[in-house]
XYZ file of C-alpha atoms in Angstrom:
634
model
C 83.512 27.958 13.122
C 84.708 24.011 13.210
C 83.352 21.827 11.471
C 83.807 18.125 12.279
C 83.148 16.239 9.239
C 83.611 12.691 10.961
C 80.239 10.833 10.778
C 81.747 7.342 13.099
C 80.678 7.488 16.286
C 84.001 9.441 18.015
C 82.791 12.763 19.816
C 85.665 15.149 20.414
C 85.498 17.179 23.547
C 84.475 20.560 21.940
C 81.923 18.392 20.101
C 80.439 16.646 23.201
C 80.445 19.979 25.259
C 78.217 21.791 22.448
C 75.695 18.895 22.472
C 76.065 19.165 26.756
C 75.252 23.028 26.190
C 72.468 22.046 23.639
C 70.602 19.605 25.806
C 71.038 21.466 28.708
C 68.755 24.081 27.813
C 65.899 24.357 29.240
C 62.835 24.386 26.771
C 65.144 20.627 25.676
C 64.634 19.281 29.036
C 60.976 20.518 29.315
C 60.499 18.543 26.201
C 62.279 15.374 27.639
C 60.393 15.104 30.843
C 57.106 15.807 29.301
C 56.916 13.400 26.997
C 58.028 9.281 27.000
C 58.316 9.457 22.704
C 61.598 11.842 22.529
C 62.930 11.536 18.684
C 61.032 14.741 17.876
C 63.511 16.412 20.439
C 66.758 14.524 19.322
C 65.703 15.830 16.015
C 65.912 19.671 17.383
C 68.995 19.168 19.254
C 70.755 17.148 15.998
C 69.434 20.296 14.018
C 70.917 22.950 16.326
C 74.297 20.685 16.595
C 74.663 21.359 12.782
C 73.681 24.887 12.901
C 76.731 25.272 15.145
C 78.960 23.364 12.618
C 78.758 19.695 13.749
C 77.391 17.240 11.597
C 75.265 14.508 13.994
C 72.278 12.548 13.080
C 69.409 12.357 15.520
C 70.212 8.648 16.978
C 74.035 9.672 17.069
C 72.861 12.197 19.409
C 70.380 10.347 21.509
C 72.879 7.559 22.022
C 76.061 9.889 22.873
C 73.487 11.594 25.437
C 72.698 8.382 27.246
C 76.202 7.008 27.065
C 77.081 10.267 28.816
C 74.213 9.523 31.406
C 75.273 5.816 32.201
C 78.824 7.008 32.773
C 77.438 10.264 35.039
C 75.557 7.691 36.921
C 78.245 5.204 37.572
C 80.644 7.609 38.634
C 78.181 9.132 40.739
C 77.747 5.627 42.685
C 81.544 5.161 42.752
C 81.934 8.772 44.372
C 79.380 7.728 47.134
C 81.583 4.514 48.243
C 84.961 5.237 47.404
C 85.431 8.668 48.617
C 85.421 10.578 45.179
C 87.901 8.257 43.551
C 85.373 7.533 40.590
C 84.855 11.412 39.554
C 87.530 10.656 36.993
C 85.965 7.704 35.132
C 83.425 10.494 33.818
C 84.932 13.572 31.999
C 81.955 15.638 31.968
C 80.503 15.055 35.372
C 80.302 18.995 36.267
C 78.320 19.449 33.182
C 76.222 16.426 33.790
C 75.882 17.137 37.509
C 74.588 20.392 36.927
C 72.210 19.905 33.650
C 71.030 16.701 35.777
C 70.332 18.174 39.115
C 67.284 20.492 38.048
C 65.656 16.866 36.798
C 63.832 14.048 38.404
C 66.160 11.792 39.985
C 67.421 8.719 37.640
C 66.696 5.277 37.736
C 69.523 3.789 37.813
C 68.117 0.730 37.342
C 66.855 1.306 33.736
C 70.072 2.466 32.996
C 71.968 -0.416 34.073
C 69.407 -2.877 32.764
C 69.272 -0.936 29.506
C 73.057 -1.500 28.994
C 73.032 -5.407 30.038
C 69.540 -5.993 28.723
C 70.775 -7.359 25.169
C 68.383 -4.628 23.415
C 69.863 -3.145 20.422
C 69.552 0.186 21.870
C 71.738 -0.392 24.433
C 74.162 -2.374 22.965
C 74.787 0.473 20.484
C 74.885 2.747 23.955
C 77.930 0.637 25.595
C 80.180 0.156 21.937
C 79.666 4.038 22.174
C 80.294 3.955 25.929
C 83.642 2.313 25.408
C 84.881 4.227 22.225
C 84.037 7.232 24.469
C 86.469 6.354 27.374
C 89.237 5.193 25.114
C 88.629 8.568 23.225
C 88.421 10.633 26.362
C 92.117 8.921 28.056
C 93.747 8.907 24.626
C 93.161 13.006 24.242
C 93.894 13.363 28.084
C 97.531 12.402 29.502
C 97.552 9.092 27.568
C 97.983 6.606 30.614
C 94.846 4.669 32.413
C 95.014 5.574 36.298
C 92.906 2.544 37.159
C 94.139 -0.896 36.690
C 93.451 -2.731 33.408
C 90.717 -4.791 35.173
C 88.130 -3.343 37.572
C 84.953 -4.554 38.937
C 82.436 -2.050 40.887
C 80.290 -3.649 43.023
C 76.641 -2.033 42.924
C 73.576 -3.108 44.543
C 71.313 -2.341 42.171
C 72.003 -4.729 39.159
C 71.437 -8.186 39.587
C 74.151 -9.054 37.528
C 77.979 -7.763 37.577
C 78.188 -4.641 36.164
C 81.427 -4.432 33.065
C 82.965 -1.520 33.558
C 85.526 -0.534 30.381
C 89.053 -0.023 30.531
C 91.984 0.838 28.501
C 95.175 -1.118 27.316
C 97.790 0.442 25.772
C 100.861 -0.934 24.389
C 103.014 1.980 23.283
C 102.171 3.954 20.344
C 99.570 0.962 19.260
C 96.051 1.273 18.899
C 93.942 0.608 22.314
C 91.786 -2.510 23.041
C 88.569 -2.660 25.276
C 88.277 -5.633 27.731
C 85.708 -5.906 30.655
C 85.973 -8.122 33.544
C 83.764 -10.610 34.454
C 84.119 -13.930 35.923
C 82.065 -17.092 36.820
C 83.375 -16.541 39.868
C 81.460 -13.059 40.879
C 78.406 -13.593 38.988
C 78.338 -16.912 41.175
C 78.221 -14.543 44.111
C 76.156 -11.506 42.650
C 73.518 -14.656 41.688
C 73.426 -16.115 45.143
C 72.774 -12.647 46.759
C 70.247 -11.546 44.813
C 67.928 -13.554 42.647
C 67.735 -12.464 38.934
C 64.256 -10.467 37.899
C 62.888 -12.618 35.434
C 61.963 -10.265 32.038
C 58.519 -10.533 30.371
C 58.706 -12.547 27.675
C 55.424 -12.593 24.798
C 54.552 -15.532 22.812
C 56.136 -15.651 19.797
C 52.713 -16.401 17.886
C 52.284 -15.119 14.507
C 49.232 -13.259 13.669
C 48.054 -15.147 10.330
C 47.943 -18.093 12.978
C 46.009 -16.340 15.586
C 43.501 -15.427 12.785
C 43.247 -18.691 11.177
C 42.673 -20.212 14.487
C 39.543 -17.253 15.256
C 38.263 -17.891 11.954
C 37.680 -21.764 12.251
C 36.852 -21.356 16.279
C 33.961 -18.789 14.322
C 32.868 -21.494 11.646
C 32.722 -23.985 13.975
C 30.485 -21.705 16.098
C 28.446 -21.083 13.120
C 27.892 -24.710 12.334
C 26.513 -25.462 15.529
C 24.269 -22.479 15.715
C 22.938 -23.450 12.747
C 22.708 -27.097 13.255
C 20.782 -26.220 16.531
C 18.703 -24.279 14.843
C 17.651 -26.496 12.078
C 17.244 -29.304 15.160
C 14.569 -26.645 16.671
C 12.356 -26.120 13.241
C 12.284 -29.770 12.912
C 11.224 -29.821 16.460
C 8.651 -27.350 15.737
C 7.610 -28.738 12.628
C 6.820 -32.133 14.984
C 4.896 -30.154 16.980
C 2.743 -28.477 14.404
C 1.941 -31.317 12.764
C 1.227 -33.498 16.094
C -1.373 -30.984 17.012
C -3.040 -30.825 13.572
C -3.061 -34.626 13.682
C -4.714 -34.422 17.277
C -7.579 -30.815 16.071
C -8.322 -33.426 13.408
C -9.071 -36.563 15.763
C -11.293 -34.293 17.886
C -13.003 -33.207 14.907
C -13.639 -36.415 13.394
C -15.079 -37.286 17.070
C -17.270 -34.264 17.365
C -18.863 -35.158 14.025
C -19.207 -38.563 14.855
C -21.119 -37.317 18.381
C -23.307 -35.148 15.782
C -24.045 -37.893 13.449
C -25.123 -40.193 16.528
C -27.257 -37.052 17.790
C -29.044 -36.629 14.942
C -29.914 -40.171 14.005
C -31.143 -41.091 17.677
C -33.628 -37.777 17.397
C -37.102 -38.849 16.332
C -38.328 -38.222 12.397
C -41.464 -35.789 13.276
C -39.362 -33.646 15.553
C -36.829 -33.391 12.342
C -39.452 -30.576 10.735
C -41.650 -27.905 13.264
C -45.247 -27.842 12.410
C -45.644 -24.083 10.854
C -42.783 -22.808 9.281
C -41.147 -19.686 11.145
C -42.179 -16.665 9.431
C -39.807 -14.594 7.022
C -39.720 -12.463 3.992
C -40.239 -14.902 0.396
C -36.672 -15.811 -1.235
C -36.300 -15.754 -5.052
C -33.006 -17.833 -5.962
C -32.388 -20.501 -8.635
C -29.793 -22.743 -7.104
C -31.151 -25.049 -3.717
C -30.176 -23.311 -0.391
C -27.581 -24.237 1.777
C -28.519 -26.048 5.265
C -26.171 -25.265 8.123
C -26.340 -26.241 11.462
C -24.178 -25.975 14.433
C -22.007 -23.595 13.998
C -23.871 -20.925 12.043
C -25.817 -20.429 15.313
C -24.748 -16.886 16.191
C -25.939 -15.676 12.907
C -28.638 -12.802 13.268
C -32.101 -15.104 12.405
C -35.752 -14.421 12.318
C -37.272 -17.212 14.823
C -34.370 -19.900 16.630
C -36.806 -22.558 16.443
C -35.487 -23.906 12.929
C -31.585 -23.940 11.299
C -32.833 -24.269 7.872
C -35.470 -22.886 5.866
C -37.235 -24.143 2.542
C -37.226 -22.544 -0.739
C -40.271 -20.418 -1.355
C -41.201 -19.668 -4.862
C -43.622 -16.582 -3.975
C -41.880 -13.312 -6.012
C -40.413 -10.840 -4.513
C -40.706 -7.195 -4.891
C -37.773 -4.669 -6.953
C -36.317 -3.709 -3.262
C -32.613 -4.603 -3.584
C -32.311 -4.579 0.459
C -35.296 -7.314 0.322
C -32.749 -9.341 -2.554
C -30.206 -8.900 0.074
C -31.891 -10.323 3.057
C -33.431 -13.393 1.116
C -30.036 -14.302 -0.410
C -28.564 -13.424 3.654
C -31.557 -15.982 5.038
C -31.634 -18.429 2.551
C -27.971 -19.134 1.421
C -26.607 -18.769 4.491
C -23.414 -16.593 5.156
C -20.847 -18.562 6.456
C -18.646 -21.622 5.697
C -18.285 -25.091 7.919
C -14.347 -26.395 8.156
C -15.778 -28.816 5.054
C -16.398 -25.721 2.639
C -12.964 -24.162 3.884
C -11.270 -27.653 2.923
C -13.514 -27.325 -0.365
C -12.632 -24.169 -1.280
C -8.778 -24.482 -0.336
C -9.134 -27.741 -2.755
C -10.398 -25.495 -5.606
C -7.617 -22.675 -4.713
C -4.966 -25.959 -5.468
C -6.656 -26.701 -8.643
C -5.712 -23.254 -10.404
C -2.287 -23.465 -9.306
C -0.248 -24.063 -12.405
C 1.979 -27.029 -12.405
C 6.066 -26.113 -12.477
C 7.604 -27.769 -15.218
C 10.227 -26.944 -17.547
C 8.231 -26.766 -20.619
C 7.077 -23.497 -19.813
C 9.192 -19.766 -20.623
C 9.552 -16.400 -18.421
C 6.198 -14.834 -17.976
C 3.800 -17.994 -18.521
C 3.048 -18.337 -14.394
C 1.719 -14.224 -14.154
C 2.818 -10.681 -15.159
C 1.686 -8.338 -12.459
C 1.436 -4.647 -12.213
C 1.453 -2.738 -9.354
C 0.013 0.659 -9.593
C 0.989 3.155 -6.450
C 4.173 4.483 -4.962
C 4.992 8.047 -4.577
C 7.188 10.122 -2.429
C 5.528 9.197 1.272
C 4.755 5.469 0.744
C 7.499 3.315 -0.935
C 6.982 0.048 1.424
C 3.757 -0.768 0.367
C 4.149 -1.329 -3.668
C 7.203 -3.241 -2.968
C 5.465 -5.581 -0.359
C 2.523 -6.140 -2.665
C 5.349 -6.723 -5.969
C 8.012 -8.667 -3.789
C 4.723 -10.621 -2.573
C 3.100 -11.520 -6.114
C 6.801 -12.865 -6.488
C 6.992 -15.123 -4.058
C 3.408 -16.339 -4.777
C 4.148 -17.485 -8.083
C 4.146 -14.459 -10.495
C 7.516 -14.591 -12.536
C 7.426 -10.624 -13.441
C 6.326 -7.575 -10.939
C 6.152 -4.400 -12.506
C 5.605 -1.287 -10.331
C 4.504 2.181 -12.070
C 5.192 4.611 -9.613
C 6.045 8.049 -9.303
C 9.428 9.302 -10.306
C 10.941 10.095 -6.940
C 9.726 6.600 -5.556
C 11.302 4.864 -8.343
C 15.030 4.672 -7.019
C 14.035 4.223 -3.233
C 11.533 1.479 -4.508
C 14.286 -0.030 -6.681
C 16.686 -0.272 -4.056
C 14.253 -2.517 -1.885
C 14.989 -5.546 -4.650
C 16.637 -6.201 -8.107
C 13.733 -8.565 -8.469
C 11.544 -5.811 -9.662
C 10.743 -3.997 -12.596
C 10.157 -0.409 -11.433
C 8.704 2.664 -14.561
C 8.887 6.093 -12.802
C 6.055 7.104 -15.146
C 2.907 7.462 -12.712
C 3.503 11.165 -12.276
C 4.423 11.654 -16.044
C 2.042 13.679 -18.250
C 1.252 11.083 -20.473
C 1.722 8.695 -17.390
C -1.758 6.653 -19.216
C -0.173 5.921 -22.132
C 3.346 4.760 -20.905
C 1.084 2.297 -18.881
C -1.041 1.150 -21.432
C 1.607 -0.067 -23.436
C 2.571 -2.683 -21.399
C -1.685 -3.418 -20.510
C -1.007 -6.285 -22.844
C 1.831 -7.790 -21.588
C -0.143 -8.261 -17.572
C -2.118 -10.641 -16.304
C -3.233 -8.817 -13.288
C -3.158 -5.512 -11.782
C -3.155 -4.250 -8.318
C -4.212 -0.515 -7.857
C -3.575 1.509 -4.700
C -0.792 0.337 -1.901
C 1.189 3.336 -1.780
C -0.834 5.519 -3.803
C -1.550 8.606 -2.039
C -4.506 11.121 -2.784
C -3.342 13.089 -5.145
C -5.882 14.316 -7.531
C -3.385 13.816 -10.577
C -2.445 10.079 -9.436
C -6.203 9.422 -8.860
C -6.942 10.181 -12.161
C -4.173 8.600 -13.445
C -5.405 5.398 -11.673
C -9.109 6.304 -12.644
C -7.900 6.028 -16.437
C -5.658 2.882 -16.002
C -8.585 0.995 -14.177
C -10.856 1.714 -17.387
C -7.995 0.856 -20.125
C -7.473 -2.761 -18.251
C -11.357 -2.929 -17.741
C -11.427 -2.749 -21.694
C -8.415 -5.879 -22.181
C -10.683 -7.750 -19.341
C -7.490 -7.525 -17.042
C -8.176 -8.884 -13.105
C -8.007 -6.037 -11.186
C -7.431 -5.802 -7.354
C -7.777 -2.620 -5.343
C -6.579 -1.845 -2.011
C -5.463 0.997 0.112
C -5.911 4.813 -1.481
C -7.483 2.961 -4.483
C -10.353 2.185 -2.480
C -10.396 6.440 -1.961
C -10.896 6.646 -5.585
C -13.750 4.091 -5.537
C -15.517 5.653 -2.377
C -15.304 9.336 -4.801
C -16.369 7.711 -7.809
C -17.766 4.034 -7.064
C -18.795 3.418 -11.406
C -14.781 2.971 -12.006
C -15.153 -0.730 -10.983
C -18.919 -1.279 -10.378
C -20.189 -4.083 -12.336
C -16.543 -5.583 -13.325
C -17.083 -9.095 -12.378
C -12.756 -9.605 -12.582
C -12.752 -6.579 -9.797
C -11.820 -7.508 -5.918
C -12.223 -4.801 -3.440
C -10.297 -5.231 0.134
C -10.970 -3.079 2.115
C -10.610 -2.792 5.897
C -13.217 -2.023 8.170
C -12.591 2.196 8.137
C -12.479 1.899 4.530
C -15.515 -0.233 4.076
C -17.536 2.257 6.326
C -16.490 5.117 3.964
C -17.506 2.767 0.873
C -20.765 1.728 2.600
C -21.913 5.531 3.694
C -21.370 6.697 0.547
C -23.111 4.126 -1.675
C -26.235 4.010 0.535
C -26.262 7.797 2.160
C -27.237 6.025 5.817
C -24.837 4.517 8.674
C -23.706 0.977 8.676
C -25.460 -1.535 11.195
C -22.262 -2.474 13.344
C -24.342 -5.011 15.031
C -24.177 -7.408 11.296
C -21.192 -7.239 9.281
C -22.091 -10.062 7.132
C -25.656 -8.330 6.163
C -23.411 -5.181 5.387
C -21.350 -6.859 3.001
C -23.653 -8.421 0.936
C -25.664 -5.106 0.536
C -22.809 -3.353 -0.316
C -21.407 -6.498 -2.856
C -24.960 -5.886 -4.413
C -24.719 -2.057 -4.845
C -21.436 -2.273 -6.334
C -22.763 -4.946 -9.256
C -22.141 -8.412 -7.236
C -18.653 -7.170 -7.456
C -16.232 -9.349 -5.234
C -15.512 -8.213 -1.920
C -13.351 -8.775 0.920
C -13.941 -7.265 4.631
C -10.799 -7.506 6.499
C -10.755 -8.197 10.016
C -10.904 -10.726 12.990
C -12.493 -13.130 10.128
C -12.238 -12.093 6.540
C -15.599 -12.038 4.934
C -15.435 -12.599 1.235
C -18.984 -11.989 -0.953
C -19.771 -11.353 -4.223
C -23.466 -10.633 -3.444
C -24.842 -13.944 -3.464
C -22.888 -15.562 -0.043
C -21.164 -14.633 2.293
C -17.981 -16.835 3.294
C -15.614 -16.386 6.098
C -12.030 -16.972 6.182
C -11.437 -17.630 10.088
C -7.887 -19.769 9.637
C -5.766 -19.002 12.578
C -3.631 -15.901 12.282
C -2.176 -14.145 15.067
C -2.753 -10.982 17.093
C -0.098 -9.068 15.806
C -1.475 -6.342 13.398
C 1.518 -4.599 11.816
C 1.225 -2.258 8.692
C 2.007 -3.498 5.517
C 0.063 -7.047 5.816
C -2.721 -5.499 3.422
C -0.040 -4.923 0.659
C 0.983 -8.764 0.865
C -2.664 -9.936 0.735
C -3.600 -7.313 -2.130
C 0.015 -8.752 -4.174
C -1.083 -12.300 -3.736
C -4.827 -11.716 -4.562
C -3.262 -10.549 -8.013
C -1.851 -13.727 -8.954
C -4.357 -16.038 -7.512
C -7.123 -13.860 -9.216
C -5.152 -14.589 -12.736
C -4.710 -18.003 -12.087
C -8.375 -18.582 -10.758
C -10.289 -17.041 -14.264
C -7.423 -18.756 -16.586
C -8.739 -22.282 -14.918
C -12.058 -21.217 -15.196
C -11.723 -20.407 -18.405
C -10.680 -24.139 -19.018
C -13.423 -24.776 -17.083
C -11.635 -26.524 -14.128
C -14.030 -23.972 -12.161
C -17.573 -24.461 -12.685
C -19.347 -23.987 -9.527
C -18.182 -20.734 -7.602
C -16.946 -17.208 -8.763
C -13.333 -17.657 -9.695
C -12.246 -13.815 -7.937
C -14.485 -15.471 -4.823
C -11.913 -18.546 -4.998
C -8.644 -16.081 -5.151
C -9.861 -13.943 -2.470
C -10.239 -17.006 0.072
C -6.932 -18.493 -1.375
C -5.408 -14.898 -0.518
C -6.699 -14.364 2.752
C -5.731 -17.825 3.619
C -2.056 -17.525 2.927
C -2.051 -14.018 4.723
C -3.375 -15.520 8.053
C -1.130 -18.642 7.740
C 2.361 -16.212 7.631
C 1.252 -14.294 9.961
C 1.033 -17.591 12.145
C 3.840 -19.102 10.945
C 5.813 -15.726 11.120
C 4.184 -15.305 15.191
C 5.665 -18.090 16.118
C 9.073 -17.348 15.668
C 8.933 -13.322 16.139
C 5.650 -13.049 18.788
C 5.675 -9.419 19.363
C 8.026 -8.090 16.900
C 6.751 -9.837 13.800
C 6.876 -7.311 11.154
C 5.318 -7.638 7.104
C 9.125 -8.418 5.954
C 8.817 -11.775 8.504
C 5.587 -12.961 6.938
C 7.116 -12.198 3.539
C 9.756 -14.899 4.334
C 7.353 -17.003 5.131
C 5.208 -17.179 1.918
C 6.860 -20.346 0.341
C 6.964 -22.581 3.704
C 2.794 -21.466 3.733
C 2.143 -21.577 0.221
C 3.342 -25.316 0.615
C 1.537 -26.162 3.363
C -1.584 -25.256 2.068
C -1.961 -25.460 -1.623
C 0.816 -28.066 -2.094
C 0.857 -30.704 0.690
């Protein structure tokens, strides 16, 4: 078999007819027409050209197949005007005319414009196209039958169409010119306008980028600056309508004041004094008028009623009800501002004096499997408070979920341990306050676990807090905490029904809240407690006082855990200020649970305001220091 071991771009006959056979079959042409990215099939037929002995590289083929094509198709055009004259001009134009038959019909003008165009496709298609023709009349009878210049006159190119001959001079090697003059194009031009090509901007893509990115900043910068422009706005607002709640206030009292001094001095005191069981206290009761009107009292006639000194008898339901009667159980906007004022007294002054760990160690105690949001919203919320360390003892498959919320933690995976006790105890010293429950669960070994852990920091005289399934373990076994006097219980109004039920065996009376909680503050050893709800009612068995600042309607889960983490701190800043005796007159866990609620009903206002309806725990979270500021700093 041949082999042609030229790799230029000259195609002998027997060379070109085995690539004509080759791409004329028909599983080729299937290929061609079926799909627009061909080099897989010039690939094939280069392949089969060298299994029959000719050495061709895939573009070598492709380009000698549409050099062939462009010469078929001019011939073919010069045929229909010229009477068959312009067979000759194409060698293989049987071959051609039958492989091309069976196929869609050409367009000639890609062809034509893919010659002309300037592409470097095409230009390697016509140096190929001419070395072809000078190759095909130097093998055949040596002379060119058409003159040395020729011009072929289509109408489908816009521009004259080159069409290349052969010169020879003797024996000497042949030269390729093409015809084309100023003259005909003028003509060709004037006939036909020229289709203009698409042309892309030539724009780089690092400048297109650079040109998004600052067209993003800028956007950015105005969003934000917009933004900012609308809290200060806000802000405005706020304060405009606190300034105007405080006018009307300042008038009411006024109107009061007037109202009171224009009423006569003998109407001032009735003539019998109402009837109502005898009150044993030792402090001077509280006289409230006004606005402790809708409290549940023996006889209307009278707002205030004198100390008696007649004894009473051992019935602590009879204690309750004098303290209920005689102290009062509610708070006028003056005790709120006087109690708030005593909340900013225990807050410990930033300065840079003092090392990690001074402002509160806290320790969370819940967290297992089913509940890993609520220890990190009470830790994350002790945090933002003030605390400078959060500890969470949890169980060991909460640990990395609970982790993951927030580097800022300090997470032990011991609560499920078997000597889960004594890992916590060991760092009992180190904490200044511990919150038991959020994220518990019931288990019986976590309750005991928790049971055990409440008595160890009971011992070190550690504030404790508990909340959520902690308040399951005090409704099983109510002497854990009874009678710890650095104990806050918060429980919501299901749990405090459970907790009430089971300490006195009867129902609660729905119909008086405030009575309930003082019994139940006095069963549990004038221990501090906290009755969420529409207002928070904070006791610790000797008056009630309710938290009523404006919150919001919006009562998602998890806002329990962020009153329960900032109780913790407040509660260890409230007894260390006591302890320097900068709180002398009230309970010091009474003072942290109004601080607490407080802060909870001011994020959740704050955090309303800018979600409404889709406020979530995580909003009021990211609200604490804005609140915290506004009411313990400002």
């Amino acid at each position: 078999m041949q082999v042609n071991t030229t790799r230029g771009f000259l195609w002998s006959d027997v060379e070109t007819r085995t690539l004509l056979n080759i791409w004329g079959e028909q599983d080729i042409q299937t290929a061609l027409d079926g799909n627009f990215r061909n080099s897989f099939v010039y690939r094939d037929v280069s392949r089969r050209l060298g299994a029959m002995g000719f050495e061709r590289t895939p573009e070598q083929c492709r380009v000698r197949i549409k050099s062939l094509k462009r010469q078929y198709l001019l011939a073919k055009e010069g045929n229909l005007r010229n009477n068959g004259q312009y067979h000759k001009i194409c060698k293989f134009y049987d071959t051609m005319e039958r492989i091309l038959s069976n196929r869609p019909a050409l367009d000639p003008q890609e062809l034509i414009d893919g010659g002309a165009g300037g592409e470097e496709e095409a230009g390697d298609g016509l140096e190929e196209d001419g070395e072809d023709v000078q190759d095909g009349y130097s093998e055949g009878t040596g002379e060119c039958p058409y003159p040395a210049e020729t011009e072929v006159k289509l109408e489908y190119p816009t521009v004259p169409i080159p069409i290349p001959v052969k010169v020879t001079v003797g024996n000497n090697s042949t030269s390729v010119r093409s015809h084309n003059t100023n003259h005909s194009a003028g003509n060709l031009s004037a006939r036909a306008p020229k289709r203009a090509r698409k042309r892309r901007a030539n724009f780089p893509m690092e400048k297109l980028m650079e040109q998004f990115l600052e067209q993003s900043a800028q956007a950015e910068d105005n969003f934000y600056r917009m933004e900012e422009q609308r809290l200060q706005a806000e802000d405005h607002r706020r304060e405009a309508e606190h300034a105007r709640e405080l006018h009307m206030l300042q008038m009411l009292g006024q109107m009061f004041s007037s109202i009171s001094s224009a009423r006569p001095s003998s109407a001032a005191a009735p003539s019998k004094p109402p009837t109502r069981p005898p009150v044993i206290s030792s402090t001077s009761p509280s006289c409230t008028r006004g606005p402790a009107a809708h409290l549940r009292r023996p006889s209307p006639q009278t707002d205030c009623f004198t100390q008696q000194s007649q004894p009473l008898g051992t019935d602590p339901k009879a204690l309750v009800f004098d303290r209920y009667y005689s102290l009062g159980s509610t708070s006028h906007r003056g005790m709120d501002e006087d109690i708030l004022s005593l909340v900013k007294s225990t807050v410990p002054p930033l300065t840079s004096k003092k090392h990690k760990g001074q402002d509160g160690r806290i320790g969370i105690i819940g967290g297992c499997r089913e509940y890993t949001g609520a220890p990190y919203f009470a830790a994350i919320s002790a945090l933002k408070v003030g605390a400078d360390l959060s500890h969470v003892f949890c169980t060991k498959d909460a640990a990395t979920v609970i982790k993951s919320y927030s580097p800022e933690l300090i997470v032990h995976p011991v609560l499920d341990s078997p000597n889960a006790v004594e890992e916590i105890e060991k760092w009992l010293p180190r904490l200044h306050g511990l919150v038991v429950g959020p994220g518990l669960g019931r288990e019986d070994l976590l309750l005991k676990t928790a049971k055990e852990v409440i008595e160890k920091s009971k011992a070190r005289d550690i504030p404790i807090v508990i909340d959520a399934d902690g308040l399951w373990l005090v409704t099983q076994q109510p002497s854990v905490i009874q009678g710890y006097q650095k104990g806050i219980l918060t429980p919501n109004f299901m749990e405090f029904t459970r907790l009430y039920e089971a300490l006195h065996h009867e129902p609660m009376d729905s119909s008086d809240y405030q009575r309930s909680v003082l019994q139940l503050s006095v069963a549990m050893g004038n221990l501090t407690l906290v009755l969420k709800g529409e207002q928070d009612l904070i006791t610790d068995g000797n008056k009630v006082y309710s938290c009523s600042l404006e919150g919001s309607g919006r009562r998602c889960g998890g806002q329990g855990d962020l009153l329960s983490g900032s109780m913790g701190v407040l509660a260890h800043w409230a007894h260390a200020a006591s302890t320097a005796g900068m709180i002398r007159s009230m309970n010091p866990s009474v003072v942290a649970a109004f601080g607490a609620c407080s802060l909870t009903r001011q994020c959740n206002s704050q955090a309303f305001q800018r979600h409404g309806r889709s406020t979530t725990t995580t909003d009021m979270i990211q609200e604490i220091g804005s609140a915290f500021k506004k009411l313990f700093e400002s």
